[in-house]
PDB file of C-alpha atoms in Angstrom:
ATOM      1  CA  MET G 188       0.000   0.000   0.000  1.00  0.00           C
ATOM      2  CA  ILE G 189       1.162   3.531  -0.809  1.00  0.00           C
ATOM      3  CA  ALA G 190       0.471   6.752   1.132  1.00  0.00           C
ATOM      4  CA  ARG G 191       0.398   9.958  -0.920  1.00  0.00           C
ATOM      5  CA  VAL G 192       1.209  12.864   1.423  1.00  0.00           C
ATOM      6  CA  TRP G 193       0.730  16.537   0.594  1.00  0.00           C
ATOM      7  CA  ARG G 194       0.721  19.818   2.553  1.00  0.00           C
ATOM      8  CA  GLY G 195      -1.132  23.058   1.944  1.00  0.00           C
ATOM      9  CA  TYR G 196      -1.459  26.213   4.026  1.00  0.00           C
ATOM     10  CA  THR G 197      -4.253  28.748   4.437  1.00  0.00           C
ATOM     11  CA  LYS G 198      -4.691  32.004   6.263  1.00  0.00           C
ATOM     12  CA  PRO G 199      -6.627  31.398   9.496  1.00  0.00           C
ATOM     13  CA  GLU G 200      -9.702  33.165   8.115  1.00  0.00           C
ATOM     14  CA  HIS G 201      -9.850  30.740   5.157  1.00  0.00           C
ATOM     15  CA  ALA G 202      -9.188  27.521   7.083  1.00  0.00           C
ATOM     16  CA  ASN G 203     -12.781  26.548   7.905  1.00  0.00           C
ATOM     17  CA  ALA G 204     -13.977  27.127   4.338  1.00  0.00           C
ATOM     18  CA  TYR G 205     -11.071  25.135   2.928  1.00  0.00           C
ATOM     19  CA  GLU G 206     -11.659  22.280   5.368  1.00  0.00           C
ATOM     20  CA  ALA G 207     -15.370  22.221   4.518  1.00  0.00           C
ATOM     21  CA  MET G 208     -14.483  21.717   0.847  1.00  0.00           C
ATOM     22  CA  LEU G 209     -12.199  18.788   1.662  1.00  0.00           C
ATOM     23  CA  LYS G 210     -14.351  16.930   4.197  1.00  0.00           C
ATOM     24  CA  PRO G 211     -16.849  15.324   1.819  1.00  0.00           C
ATOM     25  CA  GLU G 212     -14.064  14.067  -0.474  1.00  0.00           C
ATOM     26  CA  LEU G 213     -10.434  15.204  -0.707  1.00  0.00           C
ATOM     27  CA  LEU G 214     -10.606  15.278  -4.501  1.00  0.00           C
ATOM     28  CA  PRO G 215     -13.835  15.210  -6.529  1.00  0.00           C
ATOM     29  CA  GLY G 216     -14.610  11.634  -7.585  1.00  0.00           C
ATOM     30  CA  ILE G 217     -11.533  10.142  -5.906  1.00  0.00           C
ATOM     31  CA  SER G 218     -13.515   7.585  -3.918  1.00  0.00           C
ATOM     32  CA  LYS G 219     -14.514   5.856  -7.165  1.00  0.00           C
ATOM     33  CA  ALA G 220     -10.949   5.563  -8.490  1.00  0.00           C
ATOM     34  CA  PRO G 221      -9.648   1.989  -8.768  1.00  0.00           C
ATOM     35  CA  GLY G 222      -7.043   1.295  -6.094  1.00  0.00           C
ATOM     36  CA  TYR G 223      -8.118   4.141  -3.781  1.00  0.00           C
ATOM     37  CA  GLN G 224      -8.334   2.876  -0.192  1.00  0.00           C
ATOM     38  CA  GLY G 225      -9.221   5.970   1.844  1.00  0.00           C
ATOM     39  CA  SER G 226      -7.711   9.134   3.242  1.00  0.00           C
ATOM     40  CA  TYR G 227      -6.888  11.280   6.240  1.00  0.00           C
ATOM     41  CA  LEU G 228      -7.220  15.048   6.511  1.00  0.00           C
ATOM     42  CA  LEU G 229      -5.015  16.589   9.203  1.00  0.00           C
ATOM     43  CA  ARG G 230      -5.188  20.195  10.402  1.00  0.00           C
ATOM     44  CA  ARG G 231      -2.761  22.180  12.568  1.00  0.00           C
ATOM     45  CA  ASN G 232      -2.990  25.807  13.677  1.00  0.00           C
ATOM     46  CA  LEU G 233       0.424  27.442  13.385  1.00  0.00           C
ATOM     47  CA  GLY G 234      -0.698  30.863  14.601  1.00  0.00           C
ATOM     48  CA  GLY G 235      -0.331  32.984  11.478  1.00  0.00           C
ATOM     49  CA  GLU G 236      -1.462  30.183   9.179  1.00  0.00           C
ATOM     50  CA  VAL G 237      -3.164  26.800   9.235  1.00  0.00           C
ATOM     51  CA  GLU G 238      -1.429  23.716   7.839  1.00  0.00           C
ATOM     52  CA  PHE G 239      -3.430  20.954   6.174  1.00  0.00           C
ATOM     53  CA  VAL G 240      -1.915  17.555   5.480  1.00  0.00           C
ATOM     54  CA  THR G 241      -3.694  15.088   3.229  1.00  0.00           C
ATOM     55  CA  ILE G 242      -2.815  11.411   3.253  1.00  0.00           C
ATOM     56  CA  LEU G 243      -4.400   9.361   0.497  1.00  0.00           C
ATOM     57  CA  LEU G 244      -4.016   5.590   0.650  1.00  0.00           C
ATOM     58  CA  TRP G 245      -3.624   3.608  -2.562  1.00  0.00           C
ATOM     59  CA  ASP G 246      -3.040  -0.009  -3.552  1.00  0.00           C
ATOM     60  CA  SER G 247      -0.018   0.898  -5.680  1.00  0.00           C
ATOM     61  CA  LEU G 248       1.874   3.609  -7.539  1.00  0.00           C
ATOM     62  CA  ASP G 249       0.224   2.324 -10.713  1.00  0.00           C
ATOM     63  CA  ALA G 250      -3.189   3.190  -9.233  1.00  0.00           C
ATOM     64  CA  ILE G 251      -1.928   6.712  -8.461  1.00  0.00           C
ATOM     65  CA  ARG G 252      -0.492   7.092 -11.969  1.00  0.00           C
ATOM     66  CA  ALA G 253      -3.839   6.055 -13.456  1.00  0.00           C
ATOM     67  CA  VAL G 254      -5.464   9.053 -11.734  1.00  0.00           C
ATOM     68  CA  ALA G 255      -2.636  11.614 -11.661  1.00  0.00           C
ATOM     69  CA  GLY G 256      -0.884  10.754 -14.920  1.00  0.00           C
ATOM     70  CA  PRO G 257       2.793  10.097 -15.661  1.00  0.00           C
ATOM     71  CA  ASP G 258       3.907  13.115 -13.605  1.00  0.00           C
ATOM     72  CA  TYR G 259       2.114  11.582 -10.627  1.00  0.00           C
ATOM     73  CA  GLU G 260       4.139  13.479  -8.007  1.00  0.00           C
ATOM     74  CA  THR G 261       2.689  16.829  -9.099  1.00  0.00           C
ATOM     75  CA  ALA G 262      -0.029  17.977  -6.695  1.00  0.00           C
ATOM     76  CA  VAL G 263      -3.582  17.897  -8.048  1.00  0.00           C
ATOM     77  CA  ILE G 264      -5.425  20.951  -6.690  1.00  0.00           C
ATOM     78  CA  PRO G 265      -8.760  21.963  -8.224  1.00  0.00           C
ATOM     79  CA  GLU G 266      -8.896  25.696  -9.000  1.00  0.00           C
ATOM     80  CA  GLU G 267     -11.873  26.328  -6.702  1.00  0.00           C
ATOM     81  CA  ARG G 268      -9.775  25.054  -3.781  1.00  0.00           C
ATOM     82  CA  ARG G 269      -6.488  26.659  -4.779  1.00  0.00           C
ATOM     83  CA  LYS G 270      -7.879  30.142  -4.105  1.00  0.00           C
ATOM     84  CA  TYR G 271      -7.969  29.376  -0.360  1.00  0.00           C
ATOM     85  CA  LEU G 272      -4.306  28.357  -0.188  1.00  0.00           C
ATOM     86  CA  SER G 273      -1.594  30.858   0.670  1.00  0.00           C
ATOM     87  CA  HIS G 274       1.067  28.325  -0.341  1.00  0.00           C
ATOM     88  CA  TYR G 275       1.374  24.583  -0.846  1.00  0.00           C
ATOM     89  CA  ASP G 276       3.684  21.768  -1.822  1.00  0.00           C
ATOM     90  CA  ALA G 277       3.978  21.569  -5.606  1.00  0.00           C
ATOM     91  CA  LYS G 278       4.732  17.857  -5.309  1.00  0.00           C
ATOM     92  CA  ALA G 279       3.199  15.089  -3.226  1.00  0.00           C
ATOM     93  CA  ALA G 280       5.461  12.584  -1.480  1.00  0.00           C
ATOM     94  CA  HIS G 281       4.803   8.864  -1.777  1.00  0.00           C
ATOM     95  CA  TYR G 282       5.605   6.349   0.933  1.00  0.00           C
ATOM     96  CA  GLU G 283       5.317   2.595   1.042  1.00  0.00           C
ATOM     97  CA  ILE G 284       3.360   1.653   4.142  1.00  0.00           C
ATOM     98  CA  ALA G 285       5.695  -0.649   6.030  1.00  0.00           C
ATOM     99  CA  ALA G 286       3.429  -1.354   9.028  1.00  0.00           C
ATOM    100  CA  THR G 287       0.125  -0.367  10.598  1.00  0.00           C
ATOM    101  CA  HIS G 288      -1.108  -1.050  14.105  1.00  0.00           C
ATOM    102  CA  GLY G 289      -4.536  -0.824  15.654  1.00  0.00           C
ATOM    103  CA  LEU G 290      -6.426   0.166  12.506  1.00  0.00           C
ATOM    104  CA  PRO G 291      -9.306  -2.201  11.657  1.00  0.00           C
ATOM    105  CA  GLY G 292      -8.448  -4.489   8.768  1.00  0.00           C
ATOM    106  CA  THR G 293      -4.997  -3.015   8.207  1.00  0.00           C
ATOM    107  CA  ASP G 294      -2.561  -4.725  10.579  1.00  0.00           C
ATOM    108  CA  ARG G 295       0.522  -5.523   8.510  1.00  0.00           C
TER     109      ARG G 295
END
């Protein structure tokens, strides 16, 4: 399993609106993509800005490439969401999940 990790930052006054856009689904239609296993949305108040971390779980890099294309590390940010971001990672990082503990159905 692969975790796709990305960070974006908003001004505090935009954080709730940005989070509300991400809560139903991190990316429009992503839940129907073959190989998609789920996601986490993390939020941290840094004082002058709010950091969001998204972690999308996939079966494989091939599944990610099928959605993101050959330049799969490039962040996919819909325009309507980009306007809330003050800055963000241009690339997502990909990690092989080596172990999980205590998550239903995922102990490795």
